[in-house]
Short mmCIF file of C-alpha atoms in Angstrom, two decimals:
data_model
loop_
_atom_site.label_atom_id
_atom_site.label_comp_id
_atom_site.label_asym_id
_atom_site.label_seq_id
_atom_site.Cartn_x
_atom_site.Cartn_y
_atom_site.Cartn_z
CA MET A 1 5.39 255.19 52.92
CA TYR A 2 8.77 253.71 53.88
CA SER A 3 11.90 256.06 54.51
CA ASN A 4 14.94 255.47 52.39
CA GLY A 5 16.73 254.07 55.42
CA ASP A 6 14.20 251.88 56.45
CA ILE A 7 13.79 250.26 52.87
CA PHE A 8 17.51 249.64 52.76
CA ILE A 9 17.79 248.19 56.19
CA GLY A 10 14.61 246.12 55.97
CA GLU A 11 15.88 244.63 52.51
CA VAL A 12 19.57 243.96 53.68
CA ILE A 13 18.33 242.16 56.66
CA GLY A 14 15.29 240.32 55.20
CA THR A 15 17.00 239.06 52.29
CA ALA A 16 19.94 238.09 54.50
CA ILE A 17 17.61 235.92 56.61
CA LEU A 18 16.23 234.33 53.16
CA ILE A 19 19.57 233.53 51.98
CA LEU A 20 20.85 232.26 55.18
CA LEU A 21 18.09 229.82 55.58
CA GLY A 22 17.92 229.08 51.90
CA ALA A 23 21.71 228.35 51.35
CA GLY A 24 21.60 226.76 54.75
CA VAL A 25 19.20 224.03 53.66
CA CYS A 26 21.18 223.49 50.52
CA ALA A 27 24.25 223.04 52.52
CA ALA A 28 22.58 220.76 54.95
CA VAL A 29 21.36 218.61 52.21
CA THR A 30 24.65 218.75 50.22
CA LEU A 31 27.64 218.68 52.35
CA SER A 32 28.84 215.11 53.60
CA HIS A 33 29.15 215.58 57.42
CA SER A 34 25.71 217.27 57.72
CA LYS A 35 23.20 215.48 59.69
CA ALA A 36 20.64 216.25 56.91
CA LYS A 37 22.79 214.79 54.24
CA SER A 38 20.75 213.61 51.23
CA SER A 39 17.47 214.30 52.86
CA GLY A 40 16.20 215.49 49.50
CA TRP A 41 14.29 218.07 47.23
CA VAL A 42 11.29 218.33 49.53
CA VAL A 43 13.48 219.46 52.41
CA ILE A 44 15.13 222.07 50.10
CA ALA A 45 11.80 223.43 48.77
CA PHE A 46 10.50 223.80 52.31
CA GLY A 47 13.92 225.42 53.50
CA TRP A 48 13.46 228.04 50.81
CA GLY A 49 9.75 228.67 51.75
CA PHE A 50 10.59 229.11 55.50
CA GLY A 51 13.47 231.55 54.47
CA VAL A 52 11.01 233.66 52.59
CA LEU A 53 8.69 233.49 55.56
CA ALA A 54 11.12 234.70 58.08
CA GLY A 55 12.82 237.23 55.84
CA ALA A 56 9.53 238.96 54.63
CA TYR A 57 8.04 239.09 58.13
CA THR A 58 11.01 240.53 59.49
CA ALA A 59 11.52 243.10 56.70
CA GLY A 60 7.80 243.90 56.09
CA PRO A 61 7.54 246.77 58.84
CA LEU A 62 10.50 248.42 57.37
CA SER A 63 10.21 247.90 53.59
CA GLY A 64 7.36 245.98 52.71
CA GLY A 65 9.58 242.92 52.56
CA HIS A 66 10.11 242.61 48.71
CA LEU A 67 13.39 240.45 49.10
CA ASN A 68 13.66 240.26 45.23
CA PRO A 69 14.20 242.56 42.31
CA ALA A 70 11.60 240.71 40.25
CA VAL A 71 8.96 241.53 42.79
CA THR A 72 10.15 245.10 43.15
CA LEU A 73 10.07 245.30 39.38
CA GLY A 74 6.34 243.99 39.16
CA ILE A 75 5.31 246.37 41.62
CA ALA A 76 6.75 249.29 40.02
CA ILE A 77 5.20 248.60 36.84
CA ASP A 78 1.66 248.14 38.54
CA THR A 79 2.11 251.24 40.51
CA GLY A 80 4.14 253.50 38.34
CA THR A 81 6.54 254.30 41.16
CA TRP A 82 10.11 253.89 40.27
CA ASP A 83 12.31 256.27 42.60
CA LYS A 84 12.81 253.65 45.08
CA VAL A 85 13.57 250.68 43.05
CA TRP A 86 17.33 251.16 42.93
CA LEU A 87 17.32 251.34 46.79
CA TYR A 88 15.38 248.11 47.11
CA VAL A 89 17.63 246.27 44.70
CA LEU A 90 20.82 247.64 46.43
CA GLY A 91 19.54 246.36 49.68
CA GLN A 92 18.44 242.93 48.24
CA MET A 93 22.02 242.37 46.69
CA VAL A 94 23.77 243.46 49.92
CA GLY A 95 21.48 241.15 51.98
CA ALA A 96 22.05 238.22 49.67
CA MET A 97 25.68 238.39 49.95
CA LEU A 98 25.64 238.79 53.67
CA GLY A 99 23.27 235.81 53.96
CA ALA A 100 25.73 233.76 51.84
CA VAL A 101 28.64 234.42 54.08
CA LEU A 102 26.63 233.77 57.16
CA ALA A 103 25.66 230.54 55.56
CA TYR A 104 29.16 229.62 54.83
CA LEU A 105 30.20 230.42 58.45
CA VAL A 106 27.49 228.11 59.86
CA TYR A 107 28.81 225.21 57.73
CA LEU A 108 32.37 226.20 57.95
CA ALA A 109 33.53 222.85 59.43
CA GLN A 110 31.46 220.77 57.11
CA PHE A 111 32.89 222.74 53.97
CA ASN A 112 36.45 221.71 55.08
CA ALA A 113 35.33 218.05 56.07
CA ASN A 114 33.40 217.57 52.91
CA VAL A 115 36.63 218.54 50.96
CA THR A 116 38.79 216.26 52.93
CA ARG A 117 36.36 213.32 52.48
CA GLY A 118 36.02 214.11 48.73
CA VAL A 119 39.79 214.01 48.41
CA LYS A 120 40.09 210.61 49.99
CA ASP A 121 37.36 209.48 47.85
CA LYS A 122 39.19 210.72 44.75
CA VAL A 123 42.15 208.66 45.74
CA THR A 124 40.21 205.58 46.44
CA SER A 125 37.49 205.65 43.67
CA GLY A 126 38.43 208.45 41.22
CA HIS A 127 35.81 210.81 42.32
CA GLU A 128 36.13 214.55 42.65
CA PRO A 129 35.46 216.56 45.81
CA THR A 130 31.70 217.62 45.78
CA PRO A 131 31.12 220.98 44.00
CA THR A 132 29.83 223.78 46.28
CA LEU A 133 28.35 226.28 43.65
CA GLY A 134 24.85 224.47 44.17
CA ILE A 135 24.81 225.57 47.65
CA PHE A 136 24.90 229.16 46.78
CA SER A 137 23.34 229.57 43.35
CA THR A 138 21.22 227.73 40.64
CA ILE A 139 22.46 225.08 38.24
CA PRO A 140 20.47 223.80 35.47
CA GLU A 141 19.97 219.95 35.04
CA ILE A 142 20.00 220.51 31.34
CA ARG A 143 22.10 223.37 29.92
CA ASN A 144 19.89 224.83 27.18
CA PRO A 145 19.98 228.73 27.72
CA VAL A 146 16.66 229.16 25.82
CA ALA A 147 14.67 226.44 27.59
CA ASN A 148 16.38 227.71 30.89
CA VAL A 149 15.41 231.27 30.41
CA VAL A 150 11.80 230.16 29.55
CA THR A 151 11.57 228.02 32.75
CA GLU A 152 12.86 230.94 34.93
CA VAL A 153 10.27 233.42 33.22
CA ILE A 154 7.36 231.26 33.52
CA ALA A 155 8.17 230.35 37.24
CA THR A 156 8.79 233.97 38.08
CA VAL A 157 5.46 234.88 36.72
CA ALA A 158 3.86 232.27 38.77
CA LEU A 159 5.49 234.12 41.67
CA VAL A 160 4.84 237.69 41.13
CA LEU A 161 1.60 237.80 39.46
CA PRO A 162 -0.05 235.94 42.56
CA ILE A 163 1.71 238.34 45.04
CA LEU A 164 0.38 241.27 43.18
CA ALA A 165 -3.14 239.67 43.14
CA PHE A 166 -3.08 239.11 46.82
CA GLY A 167 -3.15 242.79 47.46
CA LEU A 168 -6.71 242.52 45.82
CA THR A 169 -7.94 240.17 48.64
CA LYS A 170 -9.26 242.42 51.53
CA GLY A 171 -7.53 242.01 54.85
CA LEU A 172 -4.75 239.66 53.78
CA GLY A 173 -2.12 242.54 53.82
CA GLU A 174 -3.30 243.90 57.27
CA SER A 175 -3.66 240.37 59.05
CA GLY A 176 -0.13 239.21 57.87
CA VAL A 177 -1.56 235.95 56.25
CA GLN A 178 -0.34 237.33 52.68
CA THR A 179 3.13 236.64 53.70
CA LEU A 180 2.32 233.20 54.96
CA ILE A 181 0.59 232.55 51.58
CA VAL A 182 3.65 233.70 49.66
CA ALA A 183 5.94 231.42 51.50
CA PHE A 184 3.85 228.55 50.58
CA LEU A 185 3.66 229.80 47.02
CA VAL A 186 7.39 229.55 46.95
CA VAL A 187 7.35 225.86 48.30
CA GLY A 188 4.87 225.06 45.63
CA ILE A 189 6.96 226.66 42.77
CA GLY A 190 10.10 224.85 44.06
CA LEU A 191 8.09 221.46 44.03
CA SER A 192 6.37 221.95 40.83
CA LEU A 193 8.69 224.16 38.79
CA GLY A 194 12.21 223.76 40.32
CA GLY A 195 13.20 220.53 38.52
CA PRO A 196 14.70 222.12 35.29
CA THR A 197 16.90 225.07 36.75
CA GLY A 198 16.70 225.07 40.47
CA TYR A 199 14.03 228.03 40.53
CA ALA A 200 16.10 230.95 40.97
CA ILE A 201 13.05 233.24 40.42
CA ASN A 202 15.00 236.08 42.35
CA PRO A 203 18.07 237.73 40.56
CA ALA A 204 19.56 238.93 43.93
CA ARG A 205 19.14 235.50 45.50
CA ASP A 206 21.32 233.84 42.62
CA LEU A 207 23.67 236.78 41.82
CA GLY A 208 24.62 237.60 45.37
CA PRO A 209 25.64 234.20 46.46
CA ARG A 210 27.38 233.64 43.26
CA ILE A 211 29.59 236.69 43.91
CA VAL A 212 30.35 235.45 47.24
CA HIS A 213 31.18 231.69 46.22
CA THR A 214 33.77 233.40 43.70
CA PHE A 215 35.70 235.11 46.64
CA LEU A 216 35.00 232.52 49.40
CA PRO A 217 38.21 230.44 50.45
CA ILE A 218 36.38 227.09 50.03
CA PRO A 219 39.22 224.57 49.07
CA ASN A 220 38.52 223.02 45.72
CA LYS A 221 35.32 224.62 45.48
CA GLY A 222 34.79 224.23 41.90
CA THR A 223 33.54 226.56 39.22
CA SER A 224 31.27 229.53 40.00
CA ASP A 225 29.76 229.08 36.26
CA TRP A 226 29.65 232.68 35.32
CA SER A 227 28.93 231.53 31.89
CA TYR A 228 25.37 230.77 33.28
CA ALA A 229 24.84 233.67 35.62
CA TRP A 230 22.98 235.71 33.17
CA VAL A 231 20.13 233.17 32.93
CA PRO A 232 18.80 233.50 36.58
CA VAL A 233 19.06 237.27 36.28
CA ALA A 234 17.65 237.93 32.95
CA GLY A 235 14.70 235.22 33.21
CA PRO A 236 13.29 236.43 36.56
CA LEU A 237 13.46 240.12 35.47
CA ILE A 238 11.43 239.39 32.31
CA GLY A 239 9.20 237.34 34.40
CA GLY A 240 8.58 240.05 37.02
CA ALA A 241 8.07 242.62 34.15
CA LEU A 242 5.62 240.40 32.41
CA ALA A 243 3.70 239.63 35.84
CA GLY A 244 3.46 243.48 36.29
CA LEU A 245 1.98 244.04 32.72
CA ILE A 246 -0.26 241.13 33.10
CA TYR A 247 -1.61 242.28 36.39
CA THR A 248 -1.96 245.98 35.04
CA ALA A 249 -3.80 244.79 31.87
CA ALA A 250 -6.23 242.26 33.43
CA PHE A 251 -7.07 243.32 37.05
#
């Protein structure tokens, strides 16, 4: 249905928009000299949901707007079509890294100001500069690999299984309402299931920005936490595969 070029370009653009808005809202809430500083988890959840909304609607005509290797995997298991999976995932990874760079550029002055304020605070109160990884990638509240993987698996099933089931509801895809519902689903997952791990639910969303964070010239940026990086990749992929298997068996 979609050409190879359209799939790649669509997933790059759509995922870049997703990460630009998603990492952007995390930066807005986290960085010291942002007008949205400390505005909270609800703002982050809606920011990511609107990122999905904008990215998926933009990519939809070109690629179907997967924006997530877990979604692509679930669809492939359901349909048995695997030949374009690599192309979707490649576009998603490139788009995720591009979106992370764009979010960094938007908040460049704030990154620098945040470090300056942090160093001053360290001198006066002993506090370290604010780590920046949470703007780009997920960090668990309690580091327990088994529990963290289980959280990501369940949260991703809660994303991918409804996405597959929405296809059974006549008229949703043609009307474009399906994409709107998915965006609100992402908000709901963030509010309900995001507390333990930060709800990656998307390997490209976490891994692409984590790679970018490693190489960006952010002063005193802190660790990129590569020892944890496998969790938000493996968990969502397992969840996406399980969702595809459940859908195939039950519907």
